[in-house]
Short mmCIF file of C-alpha atoms and ligand atoms in Angstrom, two decimals:
data_model
loop_
_atom_site.label_atom_id
_atom_site.label_comp_id
_atom_site.label_asym_id
_atom_site.label_seq_id
_atom_site.Cartn_x
_atom_site.Cartn_y
_atom_site.Cartn_z
CA MET T 16 -1.15 -0.75 -29.96
CA LEU T 17 -4.41 1.23 -29.90
CA THR T 18 -5.55 1.00 -26.30
CA VAL T 19 -8.62 2.18 -24.45
CA GLY T 20 -7.70 3.23 -20.86
CA ILE T 21 -10.56 3.38 -18.37
CA GLU T 22 -10.31 5.02 -14.96
CA THR T 23 -13.16 5.15 -12.43
CA SER T 24 -11.55 4.62 -8.97
CA CYS T 25 -12.84 7.67 -7.34
CA ASP T 26 -14.76 10.84 -8.63
CA GLU T 27 -13.48 11.08 -12.16
CA THR T 28 -15.10 9.13 -15.02
CA ALA T 29 -12.23 8.95 -17.46
CA VAL T 30 -11.51 7.15 -20.73
CA ALA T 31 -8.58 7.76 -23.08
CA VAL T 32 -7.38 6.31 -26.26
CA THR T 33 -3.53 5.86 -26.36
CA GLU T 34 -0.92 4.30 -28.44
CA ALA T 35 2.38 3.57 -26.68
CA ARG T 36 3.02 6.92 -24.80
CA ARG T 37 0.95 8.96 -27.30
CA VAL T 38 -2.47 10.26 -26.21
CA LEU T 39 -5.01 10.29 -29.01
CA SER T 40 -7.80 11.44 -26.71
CA SER T 41 -8.31 11.81 -23.04
CA VAL T 42 -11.83 12.58 -21.70
CA VAL T 43 -12.40 13.23 -18.02
CA SER T 44 -15.87 13.94 -16.54
CA SER T 45 -15.76 14.75 -12.80
CA SER T 46 -18.51 14.46 -10.22
CA VAL T 47 -16.40 16.75 -7.94
CA ARG T 48 -19.01 19.48 -7.69
CA LEU T 49 -21.68 16.99 -6.59
CA HIS T 50 -19.43 16.22 -3.52
CA ALA T 51 -18.57 19.74 -2.64
CA THR T 52 -21.28 20.29 -0.09
CA TYR T 53 -20.15 17.21 1.85
CA GLY T 54 -16.45 18.25 1.98
CA GLY T 55 -15.30 14.94 0.53
CA VAL T 56 -16.25 12.32 -2.00
CA VAL T 57 -19.52 10.32 -1.29
CA PRO T 58 -18.97 6.89 -2.68
CA GLU T 59 -22.50 6.20 -3.66
CA ILE T 60 -22.74 9.56 -5.55
CA ALA T 61 -19.45 8.81 -7.32
CA SER T 62 -20.58 5.26 -8.32
CA ARG T 63 -24.00 6.61 -9.72
CA TYR T 64 -22.21 9.24 -11.70
CA HIS T 65 -19.88 6.72 -13.34
CA VAL T 66 -22.89 4.47 -14.22
CA GLU T 67 -24.63 7.48 -15.82
CA TYR T 68 -21.78 8.86 -17.81
CA ILE T 69 -19.30 6.20 -18.65
CA ILE T 70 -20.74 5.20 -22.04
CA ASP T 71 -20.91 8.89 -23.02
CA VAL T 72 -17.35 9.33 -21.97
CA LEU T 73 -16.25 6.26 -23.95
CA GLU T 74 -18.00 7.40 -27.05
CA ARG T 75 -16.40 10.87 -26.76
CA ALA T 76 -12.98 9.46 -26.32
CA LEU T 77 -13.29 7.34 -29.46
CA ARG T 78 -14.68 10.27 -31.38
CA ASP T 79 -11.99 12.69 -30.29
CA ALA T 80 -9.27 10.08 -31.22
CA GLY T 81 -10.96 9.61 -34.57
CA VAL T 82 -10.91 5.83 -34.24
CA LYS T 83 -13.70 3.24 -34.30
CA LEU T 84 -14.04 0.66 -31.57
CA SER T 85 -13.22 -2.07 -34.11
CA ALA T 86 -9.68 -0.57 -34.41
CA ILE T 87 -8.95 -0.87 -30.70
CA GLU T 88 -6.39 -3.67 -29.84
CA LEU T 89 -6.25 -3.62 -25.96
CA ILE T 90 -8.55 -2.68 -23.09
CA ALA T 91 -6.90 -1.44 -19.87
CA ALA T 92 -8.79 -0.55 -16.74
CA THR T 93 -7.99 0.46 -13.10
CA ASN T 94 -8.85 -2.46 -10.92
CA GLY T 95 -7.81 -0.88 -7.59
CA PRO T 96 -7.14 0.68 -5.16
CA GLY T 97 -10.27 2.86 -4.97
CA LEU T 98 -13.92 2.96 -4.09
CA VAL T 99 -15.27 -0.49 -4.89
CA GLY T 100 -18.54 0.51 -6.44
CA ALA T 101 -16.70 3.13 -8.55
CA LEU T 102 -14.03 0.58 -9.64
CA MET T 103 -16.79 -1.95 -10.60
CA THR T 104 -18.29 0.38 -13.15
CA GLY T 105 -15.22 0.96 -15.18
CA LEU T 106 -14.10 -2.67 -14.86
CA SER T 107 -17.45 -4.01 -15.91
CA LEU T 108 -17.24 -1.87 -19.01
CA ALA T 109 -13.73 -3.02 -19.68
CA LYS T 110 -14.71 -6.70 -19.38
CA ALA T 111 -17.78 -6.18 -21.59
CA LEU T 112 -15.67 -4.55 -24.29
CA SER T 113 -13.01 -7.25 -23.97
CA ALA T 114 -15.55 -10.05 -24.29
CA ALA T 115 -17.71 -8.47 -27.03
CA CYS T 116 -14.71 -7.46 -29.22
CA SER T 117 -12.39 -10.38 -28.30
CA LEU T 118 -9.69 -7.92 -27.04
CA PRO T 119 -7.06 -8.67 -24.55
CA LEU T 120 -7.80 -7.13 -21.05
CA ILE T 121 -5.36 -5.77 -18.55
CA GLY T 122 -5.89 -4.49 -14.97
CA VAL T 123 -3.91 -1.42 -13.98
CA ASN T 124 -3.00 -0.47 -10.31
CA HIS T 125 -4.13 3.13 -9.89
CA VAL T 126 -1.07 4.08 -7.73
CA LEU T 127 1.38 2.75 -10.21
CA ALA T 128 -0.51 4.63 -13.05
CA HIS T 129 0.14 7.87 -11.05
CA LEU T 130 3.71 6.76 -10.50
CA TYR T 131 4.38 6.49 -14.23
CA SER T 132 2.14 9.38 -15.40
CA ALA T 133 5.28 11.48 -16.33
CA PHE T 134 5.71 8.98 -19.19
CA VAL T 135 2.23 10.00 -20.63
CA GLY T 136 2.68 11.98 -23.75
CA ALA T 137 6.51 12.27 -23.14
CA THR T 138 8.72 12.22 -26.18
CA THR T 139 11.73 11.36 -24.04
CA PRO T 140 10.58 9.67 -20.83
CA PRO T 141 12.62 9.45 -17.63
CA ARG T 142 15.29 6.71 -17.81
CA PHE T 143 15.21 3.84 -15.28
CA PRO T 144 16.22 3.47 -12.52
CA PHE T 145 14.70 6.31 -10.46
CA VAL T 146 12.98 7.25 -7.26
CA GLY T 147 9.21 7.62 -7.64
CA LEU T 148 7.16 9.87 -5.49
CA VAL T 149 3.33 9.49 -5.56
CA VAL T 150 1.41 12.25 -3.92
CA SER T 151 -2.42 11.87 -4.36
CA GLY T 152 -5.54 12.18 -2.38
CA GLY T 153 -5.42 8.58 -1.28
CA HIS T 154 -1.65 7.76 -1.32
CA THR T 155 1.69 9.16 -0.42
CA ALA T 156 4.61 6.80 -1.09
CA LEU T 157 8.15 6.58 -2.19
CA PHE T 158 9.35 3.84 -4.61
CA SER T 159 12.62 2.58 -5.99
CA CYS T 160 11.87 1.81 -9.67
CA SER T 161 14.04 -0.25 -11.81
CA ALA T 162 11.70 -1.05 -14.72
CA ILE T 163 8.04 -0.39 -15.64
CA ASP T 164 7.08 -3.61 -13.95
CA ARG T 165 9.72 -3.48 -11.18
CA GLN T 166 9.26 -1.27 -8.17
CA ARG T 167 9.63 -1.51 -4.44
CA VAL T 168 7.96 0.63 -1.82
CA LEU T 169 10.63 2.64 0.25
CA GLY T 170 8.18 4.39 2.46
CA GLN T 171 4.60 5.43 2.72
CA THR T 172 2.19 7.39 4.86
CA GLN T 173 1.22 5.86 8.13
CA ASP T 174 -2.01 7.86 8.35
CA ASP T 175 -3.34 10.59 5.99
CA ALA T 176 -2.11 11.03 2.46
CA VAL T 177 -0.74 14.50 1.65
CA GLY T 178 -3.62 15.30 -0.72
CA GLU T 179 -6.06 14.23 2.08
CA ALA T 180 -4.31 16.64 4.51
CA TYR T 181 -4.74 19.49 2.02
CA ASP T 182 -8.47 18.53 1.66
CA LYS T 183 -8.99 18.39 5.44
CA VAL T 184 -7.12 21.61 6.13
CA ALA T 185 -9.06 23.32 3.45
CA LYS T 186 -12.33 22.17 4.99
CA LEU T 187 -11.22 23.60 8.39
CA LEU T 188 -10.40 26.92 6.61
CA GLY T 189 -13.81 26.93 4.88
CA LEU T 190 -12.05 26.60 1.45
CA GLY T 191 -14.27 23.72 0.16
CA TYR T 192 -13.38 20.56 -1.76
CA PRO T 193 -11.01 19.65 -3.41
CA GLY T 194 -8.70 21.52 -1.08
CA GLY T 195 -5.37 21.26 -2.92
CA PRO T 196 -5.89 23.98 -5.51
CA ALA T 197 -7.74 26.21 -3.04
CA ILE T 198 -4.95 26.09 -0.45
CA GLU T 199 -2.33 26.68 -3.12
CA LYS T 200 -4.19 29.82 -4.29
CA ALA T 201 -4.86 31.11 -0.79
CA ALA T 202 -1.16 30.52 0.16
CA ARG T 203 0.01 32.60 -2.75
CA GLN T 204 -1.79 35.69 -1.24
CA THR T 205 0.07 35.65 2.07
CA GLN T 206 1.96 38.81 3.07
CA ARG T 207 4.14 37.12 5.60
CA GLU T 208 7.84 37.02 5.08
CA ARG T 209 8.31 33.85 7.03
CA PRO T 210 5.59 31.15 7.05
CA LEU T 211 3.64 30.34 10.25
CA VAL T 212 5.34 27.38 11.79
CA PHE T 213 3.50 24.06 11.90
CA PRO T 214 5.01 20.80 13.10
CA LYS T 215 6.82 18.51 10.65
CA SER T 216 6.45 14.83 11.52
CA ARG T 217 9.70 12.96 10.53
CA LEU T 218 8.90 9.55 12.19
CA GLY T 219 12.45 9.07 13.38
CA LYS T 220 15.87 9.40 11.82
CA GLY T 221 16.34 7.72 8.47
CA SER T 222 12.57 6.85 8.12
CA LEU T 223 11.12 7.24 4.62
CA ASP T 224 7.63 6.88 5.89
CA PHE T 225 5.24 9.85 6.18
CA SER T 226 2.71 11.20 8.71
CA PHE T 227 0.33 14.03 7.92
CA SER T 228 -2.30 13.69 10.65
CA GLY T 229 -0.39 15.73 13.16
CA ILE T 230 -0.04 18.77 11.00
CA LYS T 231 -3.76 18.67 10.27
CA THR T 232 -4.55 18.57 14.02
CA ALA T 233 -2.02 21.39 14.71
CA VAL T 234 -3.88 23.54 12.17
CA LEU T 235 -7.24 22.61 13.84
CA TYR T 236 -5.91 23.84 17.35
CA HIS T 237 -4.50 26.92 15.74
CA VAL T 238 -7.83 27.73 14.08
CA ARG T 239 -9.82 27.06 17.31
CA LYS T 240 -7.77 29.72 19.14
CA LEU T 241 -8.55 32.42 16.62
CA PRO T 242 -11.40 34.95 17.14
CA ARG T 243 -12.29 34.77 13.41
CA LEU T 244 -11.00 33.55 10.06
CA ASP T 245 -10.63 36.38 7.51
CA ALA T 246 -9.00 36.05 4.16
CA SER T 247 -5.53 37.11 5.30
CA VAL T 248 -5.53 34.70 8.20
CA VAL T 249 -6.65 31.84 5.80
CA SER T 250 -3.81 32.82 3.47
CA ASP T 251 -1.22 32.72 6.21
CA ILE T 252 -2.39 29.35 7.59
CA SER T 253 -2.58 27.93 4.11
CA ASP T 254 0.94 29.10 3.40
CA GLY T 255 2.28 27.75 6.77
CA PHE T 256 0.58 24.38 6.31
CA GLN T 257 1.79 24.09 2.64
CA GLU T 258 5.38 24.99 3.44
CA ALA T 259 5.60 22.40 6.28
CA ALA T 260 3.86 19.60 4.28
CA LEU T 261 5.91 20.21 1.15
CA ASP T 262 9.26 20.51 3.22
CA ILE T 263 8.66 16.95 4.46
CA LEU T 264 7.97 15.66 0.93
CA VAL T 265 11.08 17.28 -0.44
CA GLU T 266 13.32 16.16 2.52
CA LYS T 267 12.15 12.46 2.33
CA THR T 268 12.39 12.38 -1.38
CA LEU T 269 16.03 13.57 -1.30
CA ALA T 270 16.72 11.08 1.49
CA ALA T 271 15.28 8.31 -0.62
CA CYS T 272 17.61 9.34 -3.48
CA ALA T 273 20.57 9.12 -1.11
CA ALA T 274 19.37 5.70 0.21
CA VAL T 275 19.26 4.10 -3.21
CA ALA T 276 22.00 6.26 -4.82
CA SER T 277 19.65 7.65 -7.51
CA ASP T 278 19.97 10.91 -9.25
CA ARG T 279 16.48 10.92 -10.79
CA VAL T 280 13.07 11.53 -9.26
CA VAL T 281 9.71 11.05 -10.98
CA VAL T 282 6.66 12.47 -9.32
CA GLY T 283 2.98 11.74 -9.84
CA GLY T 284 -0.60 12.16 -8.39
CA GLY T 285 -2.89 15.12 -7.89
CA VAL T 286 -0.50 16.98 -5.57
CA ALA T 287 2.11 16.91 -8.37
CA ALA T 288 0.04 19.60 -9.99
CA ASN T 289 1.04 22.03 -7.19
CA GLY T 290 3.30 24.81 -8.39
CA ARG T 291 5.02 25.35 -5.10
CA LEU T 292 5.98 21.55 -4.83
CA ARG T 293 7.32 21.80 -8.36
CA GLU T 294 9.43 24.86 -7.45
CA LYS T 295 10.66 23.53 -4.09
CA LEU T 296 11.51 19.98 -5.10
CA THR T 297 13.10 21.10 -8.38
CA SER T 298 15.43 23.70 -6.62
CA ALA T 299 16.31 21.45 -3.73
CA ALA T 300 17.04 18.46 -6.00
CA GLU T 301 18.99 20.48 -8.61
CA ALA T 302 21.29 21.71 -5.78
CA LYS T 303 22.19 17.98 -5.29
CA GLY T 304 22.56 17.21 -8.93
CA ILE T 305 19.17 15.30 -9.00
CA ALA T 306 16.88 15.65 -12.01
CA VAL T 307 13.12 15.82 -11.31
CA PHE T 308 10.36 14.85 -13.80
CA PHE T 309 6.74 15.88 -13.31
CA PRO T 310 3.77 14.75 -15.45
CA GLU T 311 1.92 17.37 -17.55
CA ARG T 312 -0.59 19.04 -15.24
CA ARG T 313 -3.63 17.42 -17.00
CA TYR T 314 -2.18 13.96 -16.24
CA CYS T 315 -1.56 14.57 -12.54
CA MET T 316 -5.21 14.26 -11.55
CA ASP T 317 -7.12 11.02 -12.37
CA ASN T 318 -7.26 10.33 -16.10
CA GLY T 319 -7.56 7.38 -18.49
CA ALA T 320 -4.37 8.17 -20.40
CA MET T 321 -2.16 7.05 -17.56
CA ILE T 322 -4.14 3.78 -17.35
CA GLY T 323 -3.83 3.20 -21.14
CA VAL T 324 -0.12 4.03 -21.24
CA LEU T 325 0.83 1.84 -18.24
CA GLY T 326 -1.58 -0.87 -19.40
CA GLU T 327 0.05 -1.29 -22.79
CA ALA T 328 3.54 -1.15 -21.35
CA LEU T 329 2.63 -4.01 -18.85
CA TYR T 330 0.91 -5.92 -21.65
CA ARG T 331 4.20 -5.71 -23.57
CA THR T 332 6.01 -7.34 -20.54
CA GLY T 333 3.69 -10.29 -20.80
CA MET T 334 0.99 -9.46 -18.24
CA ARG T 335 -2.54 -10.50 -18.95
CA ALA T 336 -5.88 -10.44 -17.14
CA ASP T 337 -9.07 -12.34 -17.79
CA LEU T 338 -12.82 -11.90 -17.06
CA PHE T 339 -12.31 -12.94 -13.43
CA LEU T 340 -10.25 -9.74 -12.77
CA GLY T 341 -11.75 -8.38 -9.60
CA ALA T 342 -12.23 -4.83 -8.29
CA GLU T 343 -9.84 -4.50 -5.35
CA PRO T 344 -10.40 -1.59 -3.09
CA ASN T 345 -7.12 -2.11 -1.09
CA LEU T 346 -4.94 -3.39 -3.98
CA GLU T 347 -1.31 -3.05 -3.05
CA VAL T 348 1.81 -2.67 -5.11
CA THR T 349 3.17 -6.27 -5.20
CA TYR T 350 5.77 -6.22 -7.97
CA ALA T 351 9.17 -7.07 -6.71
CA GLU T 352 12.30 -5.02 -7.67
O1 KG4 R 401 -4.45 11.86 -7.84
P1 KG4 R 401 -5.84 12.33 -7.55
O2 KG4 R 401 -6.56 12.96 -8.67
O3 KG4 R 401 -6.79 11.31 -6.85
C1 KG4 R 401 -6.28 10.27 -6.03
O4 KG4 R 401 -5.86 9.24 -6.49
O5 KG4 R 401 -6.48 10.50 -4.82
O6 KG4 R 401 -5.45 13.42 -6.39
C2 KG4 R 401 -6.48 14.27 -5.87
C3 KG4 R 401 -5.86 15.02 -4.74
C4 KG4 R 401 -6.87 15.76 -3.87
O7 KG4 R 401 -6.58 15.54 -2.55
C5 KG4 R 401 -6.46 17.21 -4.26
O8 KG4 R 401 -6.78 18.15 -3.14
C6 KG4 R 401 -5.07 17.17 -4.56
O9 KG4 R 401 -4.94 15.95 -5.30
N1 KG4 R 401 -4.59 18.23 -5.42
C7 KG4 R 401 -3.77 19.20 -5.05
C8 KG4 R 401 -3.65 20.14 -6.12
N2 KG4 R 401 -4.54 19.72 -7.12
C9 KG4 R 401 -5.07 18.56 -6.63
N3 KG4 R 401 -3.03 19.33 -3.91
C10 KG4 R 401 -2.19 20.45 -3.84
N4 KG4 R 401 -2.05 21.39 -4.81
C11 KG4 R 401 -2.79 21.24 -6.02
N5 KG4 R 401 -2.61 22.22 -6.91
ZN1 ZN R 402 -5.73 9.10 -8.31
#
């Protein structure tokens, strides 16, 4: 089914044309540089950017795919969670297209789209059941997934998301926004043999929840005690922070696999682009006979392809939306396992 996937939950204006798991085009226009001076996304700036560029992005996606709007068979759009003004822009376009072209409409949960983004463009997608790990700027959660419309939250962050922790630590270190790629790059320059030690919050034995606010505060106190922040100190702190944060992700993900007796893990979200996470999780999992699946890097960050692919899959399970579909800033994962 030729599907238009629309994603505007945060600072990326993204539209893709997909057909099953195949991506015919994926256009992403980001307002990230407009937020850089503020050290985080400014909702009003993000919303205005979506309003200004979404039609151009749609037209380019159709052109790149080489299809006319009249050939499209399904409209899928993120309806939450996210910034409400930003969500409204994509959702309004989706509803307008659905009404004007008499096309079915489907609302897609942004977190679930990240969860299943390893399916995007995959010739052989991971087999169900598996443990899902979503690591993005807004969410950090573990899921038990038994089908594309059947998943249960096993644990989630009680405070900051891991991507948010990367962004906050980057700000403290003067590395700018977004922090993830900057910290990853700085960490690679460290000359230390053993990383600086920062606290790892485990939230009690057996807990599959996460907490990343403590590590961020520990970095803040560490930085305050330093006479100055030169490049080598920044690299050492980036490395220490990253190792501690990723160790927790790896540990809890393997614990989740043990808890539900799974030997497959599927990762998604912006932090899934991180090379060090890929290395650490893959080697720790392989040692236990667990296979790990990551999305292609371009589908880790926000994009329309993950919305189109999940949208069509959900449509095929019988899900439908109508023009009353609302933008839900705090939309939760409600499907039962
Ligand atoms: O999934 P995403 O595009 O948006 C949300 O739904 O939040 O994720 C963005 C997050 C940001 O916090 C960014 O710093 C982080 O993903 N990120 C990374 C890397 N690339 C992006 N974190 C660590 N390492 C990276 N290479
Ligand atoms: Zn996202």
